Amino acid sequence: MPSNTAASMFGGAGGRGSRASVASLEGLRNVLRNETERDAAPATPAAAAPAPAAPAAPADDKQTLRGLNGRLSDYLDRVRQLEKENGDLEKQIDDILAKRKTPEVRDWDEVEKPLDNLKQKIKDITKDNAKLLLQIDNTKLANDDFKKKLDDEKKAQKELKKDLKDLKKTAEESKQNRMETQKEMELVKEELARLEQEHKEEVDVLREKIKDSEVTVEMESQNSNLAEIVDKIRSQYDNLAKKNLKDTEDWYQNKFENIKVVEAQNNEVLNSGKSELKELHKQAQSLDIKGQGLNSKIHSLEEALRSTKVENDQRLSPLNQRILNLQAQLKEVREQVERHVENNKDLVCVKMKLEAEINNYQRLMQDMTADNESSEFSIEDALDSDQQKPEDKVPKQQ
């Protein structure tokens, strides 16, 4: 039998009928003492066992045997306790494996219900946020359109102001032309009056000269009529004066008519300029009013955009905080699950080690019971034989 094999022991307590292998006694002691060193001293045959030196040796062996039996019973109790603990561990491991195989026992649905509700809320808020962003984009586009329209209206207003300025300039020029024309008309009237006065004076002078003049006419013919000649000359002068007066009146009349036409045209242009100026003033006022309305609308839209952003931030901040808390809780749950898994792995390792130790112990016990009975002897018989030897020697000495 190898030296590292534990000793086998069977029989009643107290050493009655108990047998042990002398060669494996040291190994049995090492096993019962839970010594780390398994290798024992080489076994010696039964014949080489030293004989007891004193009669007290059998009692010591019995005491040792009783102690060994007690320690063996304690060891067996410890084994039964370990088997019980092993059974409990196996039960726990089976429960854990059963829970792993049946994840519905964990009731993840109940755990995920608040998460699903939060996810749905997040989706709804995301949709609302998307709608708000779409409205904001539409508002920005409308704002840009209004700004473009406002810029166009401002450009048109500038053009109208420029045209208005040109019209004012044209009106001033027309007014100046009118004043110049009126001055020319006055000058022409004065010139006409002066010419009429000069003509009248010339006529008067001529009449005076005619009255004062003495005409000496030598008549070759006795039938000449002086009065008729004078009347004829007078009529010629009168006709000439009338003709000159008529020509002058016609010239001035044409001049006055042309001046009136030009004045009418200037008045018409001035009136049209005034009406156009009024219309431009109205358009400028309407554009100013429209621009003010667009500016107020832009300001209101920008204020609505800012308030919407603030409201969204206020609505999303608690949800984001709750999401962070749930993520932290989920992380903690995962860590707990991982710790449970590690603990289960440790329990499985302990179970496997215990099973290996139990199998090793059972194998050792089977090896010990299967030893050849020829290498064993009855400790009780050995003790009895040791007691009989002194009794035989005593009568011989007598």
XYZ file of C-alpha atoms in Angstrom:
398
model
C 0.000 0.000 0.000
C 1.452 3.435 -0.825
C 2.628 5.570 1.996
C 0.400 8.512 1.036
C -2.799 6.464 1.364
C -4.980 7.155 4.380
C -5.447 4.278 6.819
C -8.696 2.300 6.900
C -10.487 1.732 10.157
C -13.650 -0.138 10.863
C -15.202 -1.852 13.801
C -16.701 -0.832 17.119
C -15.675 2.075 19.200
C -13.169 1.671 21.998
C -10.966 -0.659 20.031
C -13.211 -3.729 20.302
C -12.997 -5.594 17.026
C -11.226 -2.664 15.379
C -8.492 -3.364 12.925
C -6.044 -0.971 11.358
C -3.125 -1.291 9.065
C 0.048 -0.704 11.009
C 1.781 0.397 7.823
C -0.844 3.180 7.216
C -1.227 4.360 10.790
C 0.993 7.400 10.219
C -0.959 8.271 7.046
C -4.254 8.056 8.982
C -2.876 10.399 11.620
C -1.764 12.839 8.932
C -5.226 12.810 7.305
C -7.055 13.285 10.599
C -4.729 16.108 11.622
C -5.379 17.883 8.220
C -1.670 18.123 7.601
C -0.599 19.650 4.347
C 2.086 17.119 3.700
C 0.536 13.976 2.235
C 3.672 11.973 1.867
C 4.281 9.786 4.892
C 7.276 7.664 5.826
C 7.655 4.351 3.972
C 5.586 1.583 5.389
C 7.380 -1.175 7.305
C 6.165 -4.736 7.405
C 4.261 -5.980 10.378
C 7.118 -8.201 11.482
C 9.434 -5.196 11.684
C 7.177 -3.342 14.145
C 9.073 -2.681 17.345
C 7.900 -4.561 20.354
C 6.565 -2.613 23.279
C 9.306 -1.792 25.721
C 7.016 -1.619 28.765
C 3.728 -3.140 29.816
C 2.037 0.294 29.617
C 2.301 0.385 25.805
C -1.027 -1.416 25.120
C -2.919 1.126 27.206
C -1.300 3.955 25.273
C -2.282 2.273 22.018
C -5.864 1.905 23.181
C -5.957 5.536 24.236
C -4.470 6.512 20.899
C -7.001 4.316 19.107
C -9.852 5.887 21.047
C -8.541 9.340 20.151
C -8.219 8.306 16.543
C -11.759 6.932 16.548
C -13.055 10.166 18.084
C -11.182 12.248 15.561
C -12.481 10.008 12.780
C -16.047 10.477 14.002
C -15.446 14.238 14.144
C -14.038 14.046 10.642
C -17.091 12.102 9.463
C -19.363 14.660 11.146
C -17.399 17.371 9.392
C -17.813 15.462 6.127
C -21.566 15.176 6.677
C -21.720 18.887 7.493
C -19.748 19.681 4.353
C -22.043 17.399 2.356
C -25.030 19.247 3.798
C -23.447 22.590 2.979
C -22.561 21.223 -0.440
C -26.177 20.217 -0.918
C -27.305 23.707 0.081
C -24.783 25.204 -2.330
C -25.951 22.831 -5.070
C -29.521 23.890 -4.375
C -28.550 27.556 -4.565
C -26.576 26.922 -7.748
C -29.517 25.018 -9.242
C -31.829 27.892 -8.313
C -29.448 30.379 -9.908
C -29.107 28.223 -13.028
C -32.873 27.802 -13.151
C -33.281 31.553 -12.911
C -30.736 31.933 -15.693
C -32.587 29.438 -17.843
C -35.934 31.091 -17.119
C -35.352 34.852 -17.352
C -39.077 35.503 -16.969
C -38.680 34.773 -13.287
C -36.604 37.948 -13.036
C -39.707 39.857 -14.215
C -37.759 42.226 -16.399
C -41.074 43.488 -17.776
C -41.860 45.161 -14.468
C -38.357 46.612 -14.420
C -38.634 47.871 -17.989
C -42.136 49.351 -17.612
C -40.938 52.709 -16.232
C -38.154 52.659 -18.807
C -40.717 52.068 -21.574
C -42.862 54.902 -20.228
C -39.843 57.175 -20.103
C -38.812 56.089 -23.597
C -42.337 56.870 -24.833
C -42.218 60.247 -23.101
C -38.819 60.886 -24.630
C -40.204 59.948 -28.058
C -43.185 62.263 -27.564
C -40.947 65.075 -26.367
C -38.614 64.401 -29.290
C -41.570 64.618 -31.675
C -42.744 67.834 -30.028
C -39.199 69.143 -30.189
C -39.006 68.203 -33.872
C -42.308 69.972 -34.493
C -41.059 73.018 -32.636
C -37.818 72.918 -34.585
C -39.846 72.663 -37.795
C -41.959 75.612 -36.698
C -38.793 77.486 -35.789
C -37.341 76.720 -39.222
C -40.565 77.829 -40.880
C -40.538 80.952 -38.733
C -36.936 81.604 -39.697
C -37.811 81.144 -43.379
C -40.809 83.449 -43.013
C -38.591 85.886 -41.145
C -36.045 85.732 -43.956
C -38.821 86.281 -46.512
C -40.101 89.234 -44.527
C -36.576 90.608 -44.286
C -36.147 90.220 -48.045
C -39.489 91.905 -48.622
C -38.485 94.625 -46.196
C -35.197 95.100 -48.039
C -37.060 95.210 -51.353
C -39.535 97.693 -49.926
C -36.656 99.777 -48.576
C -35.010 99.708 -52.002
C -38.313 100.666 -53.626
C -38.708 103.399 -51.019
C -35.237 104.684 -51.856
C -36.108 104.638 -55.562
C -39.364 106.438 -54.842
C -37.541 108.991 -52.732
C -35.063 109.455 -55.544
C -37.901 109.866 -58.075
C -39.624 112.186 -55.638
C -36.478 114.234 -55.346
C -36.214 114.364 -59.139
C -39.870 115.382 -59.363
C -39.310 118.069 -56.761
C -36.356 119.275 -58.769
C -38.455 119.203 -61.931
C -41.247 121.054 -60.129
C -38.769 123.681 -58.953
C -37.438 124.030 -62.477
C -40.997 124.280 -63.811
C -41.745 126.881 -61.180
C -38.643 128.836 -62.134
C -39.542 128.530 -65.820
C -43.026 129.748 -65.004
C -41.659 132.695 -63.103
C -39.266 133.468 -65.946
C -42.130 133.143 -68.417
C -44.257 135.457 -66.319
C -41.359 137.915 -66.185
C -40.984 137.646 -69.950
C -44.735 138.204 -70.328
C -44.505 141.285 -68.161
C -41.518 142.506 -70.166
C -43.387 141.828 -73.398
C -46.434 143.667 -72.049
C -44.232 146.550 -71.025
C -42.542 146.466 -74.426
C -45.948 146.354 -76.104
C -47.165 149.265 -74.025
C -43.971 151.142 -74.792
C -44.299 150.408 -78.525
C -47.947 151.427 -78.472
C -46.976 154.587 -76.656
C -44.166 155.289 -79.114
C -46.449 154.512 -82.040
C -49.078 156.777 -80.614
C -46.508 159.488 -80.053
C -45.173 159.051 -83.580
C -48.684 159.216 -84.955
C -49.360 162.303 -82.904
C -46.089 163.845 -84.044
C -46.912 163.008 -87.628
C -50.355 164.465 -87.208
C -48.900 167.588 -85.703
C -46.395 167.790 -88.511
C -49.115 167.280 -91.029
C -51.175 169.984 -89.412
C -48.272 172.373 -89.133
C -46.713 171.593 -92.469
C -47.329 173.714 -95.423
C -47.354 171.908 -98.616
C -46.608 173.795 -101.760
C -47.776 171.952 -104.674
C -47.371 173.122 -108.101
C -50.134 171.781 -110.042
C -49.596 171.321 -113.683
C -53.073 170.356 -114.030
C -55.792 172.620 -113.032
C -58.035 169.722 -112.176
C -55.934 168.414 -109.179
C -57.720 167.921 -105.864
C -55.493 168.563 -102.864
C -57.979 167.432 -100.290
C -58.399 164.093 -101.978
C -54.653 163.619 -102.083
C -54.333 164.460 -98.413
C -57.125 162.083 -97.523
C -55.534 159.434 -99.585
C -52.182 159.927 -97.874
C -53.935 159.947 -94.527
C -55.781 156.790 -95.322
C -52.536 155.165 -96.375
C -50.879 156.137 -93.100
C -53.913 155.003 -91.183
C -53.908 151.702 -92.992
C -50.198 151.370 -92.380
C -50.645 152.163 -88.679
C -53.549 149.740 -88.405
C -51.543 147.098 -90.168
C -48.561 147.647 -87.907
C -50.818 147.613 -84.876
C -52.536 144.460 -86.058
C -49.231 142.761 -86.793
C -47.929 143.773 -83.405
C -51.113 142.562 -81.705
C -50.995 139.312 -83.669
C -47.354 138.797 -82.757
C -48.007 139.484 -79.102
C -51.180 137.406 -79.240
C -49.240 134.471 -80.650
C -46.542 135.070 -78.089
C -49.120 135.169 -75.301
C -50.808 132.031 -76.606
C -47.487 130.195 -76.739
C -46.680 131.394 -73.245
C -50.133 130.270 -72.064
C -49.630 126.859 -73.676
C -46.228 126.498 -72.041
C -47.671 127.680 -68.750
C -50.567 125.226 -69.062
C -48.121 122.454 -69.794
C -45.976 123.495 -66.868
C -49.045 123.675 -64.644
C -50.118 120.249 -65.834
C -46.650 118.829 -65.178
C -46.614 120.536 -61.796
C -50.051 119.183 -60.896
C -49.099 115.683 -62.040
C -45.856 115.994 -60.065
C -47.806 117.097 -57.007
C -50.272 114.229 -57.374
C -47.432 111.784 -57.927
C -45.631 113.283 -54.939
C -48.733 112.774 -52.815
C -49.021 109.197 -54.075
C -45.358 108.589 -53.301
C -45.850 110.058 -49.831
C -48.770 107.693 -49.311
C -46.733 104.731 -50.558
C -43.810 105.746 -48.330
C -46.127 105.973 -45.320
C -47.706 102.601 -46.152
C -44.237 101.090 -46.580
C -43.145 102.563 -43.255
C -46.231 101.132 -41.574
C -45.666 97.774 -43.267
C -41.991 97.797 -42.268
C -42.907 98.584 -38.670
C -45.416 95.726 -38.709
C -42.804 93.363 -40.136
C -40.261 94.477 -37.534
C -42.762 93.937 -34.724
C -43.645 90.522 -36.165
C -39.948 89.627 -36.406
C -39.412 90.697 -32.796
C -42.448 88.690 -31.653
C -41.249 85.613 -33.570
C -37.763 85.930 -32.092
C -39.262 86.283 -28.618
C -41.463 83.216 -29.240
C -38.376 81.322 -30.416
C -36.451 82.240 -27.276
C -39.378 81.340 -25.011
C -39.821 78.032 -26.855
C -36.145 77.190 -26.392
C -36.317 78.049 -22.686
C -39.501 75.996 -22.263
C -37.977 73.016 -24.063
C -34.864 73.238 -21.890
C -37.014 73.395 -18.762
C -39.088 70.407 -19.910
C -36.119 68.333 -21.013
C -33.798 69.019 -18.061
C -35.757 66.877 -15.493
C -36.234 64.137 -18.060
C -32.530 64.160 -18.878
C -31.745 64.025 -15.161
C -34.178 61.135 -14.726
C -32.626 59.347 -17.689
C -29.193 59.793 -16.145
C -30.504 58.445 -12.831
C -32.084 55.453 -14.553
C -28.884 54.809 -16.472
C -26.955 54.937 -13.203
C -29.470 52.538 -11.615
C -29.242 50.254 -14.638
C -25.460 50.324 -14.394
C -25.683 49.506 -10.681
C -28.100 46.623 -11.404
C -25.729 45.296 -14.050
C -22.836 45.514 -11.605
C -24.910 43.663 -9.001
C -25.784 41.009 -11.567
C -22.123 40.695 -12.492
C -21.205 40.397 -8.816
C -23.881 37.699 -8.384
C -22.480 35.931 -11.415
C -18.972 36.119 -9.946
C -20.284 34.840 -6.610
C -22.063 32.016 -8.414
C -18.846 31.204 -10.218
C -17.029 31.146 -6.874
C -19.735 28.895 -5.434
C -19.452 26.607 -8.434
C -15.684 26.485 -7.959
C -16.144 25.707 -4.245
C -18.664 23.033 -5.127
C -16.308 21.483 -7.656
C -13.448 21.551 -5.137
C -15.659 19.969 -2.471
C -16.846 17.334 -4.911
C -13.234 16.623 -5.843
C -12.257 16.334 -2.176
C -15.267 14.108 -1.446
C -14.452 11.901 -4.430
C -10.836 11.736 -3.326
C -11.917 10.844 0.203
C -14.344 8.173 -1.081
C -11.634 6.770 -3.317
C -9.237 6.646 -0.377
C -11.861 4.957 1.785
C -12.539 2.384 -0.935
C -8.812 1.745 -1.354
C -8.439 1.314 2.364
C -11.330 -1.157 2.607
C -10.045 -3.070 -0.418
C -6.595 -3.738 1.136
C -5.526 -7.291 1.569
C -6.581 -8.657 4.950
C -3.257 -10.530 5.188
C -1.477 -7.198 5.768
C -3.822 -6.353 8.628
C -4.031 -7.709 12.090
C -6.303 -7.271 15.024
C -5.017 -4.659 17.395
C -6.953 -6.356 20.161
C -5.260 -9.700 19.484
C -1.896 -7.999 19.464
C -2.633 -6.391 22.790
C -3.871 -9.688 24.228
C -0.748 -11.464 23.039
C 1.386 -8.731 24.596
C -0.428 -9.222 27.915
C -0.039 -13.023 27.850
C 3.722 -12.939 27.311
C 4.593 -11.487 30.734
C 2.182 -13.921 32.426
C 3.991 -16.868 30.822
C 7.369 -15.601 31.919
C 6.402 -15.065 35.561
C 5.740 -18.779 36.488
C 9.010 -19.784 34.921
C 10.909 -17.438 37.157
C 9.081 -18.826 40.180
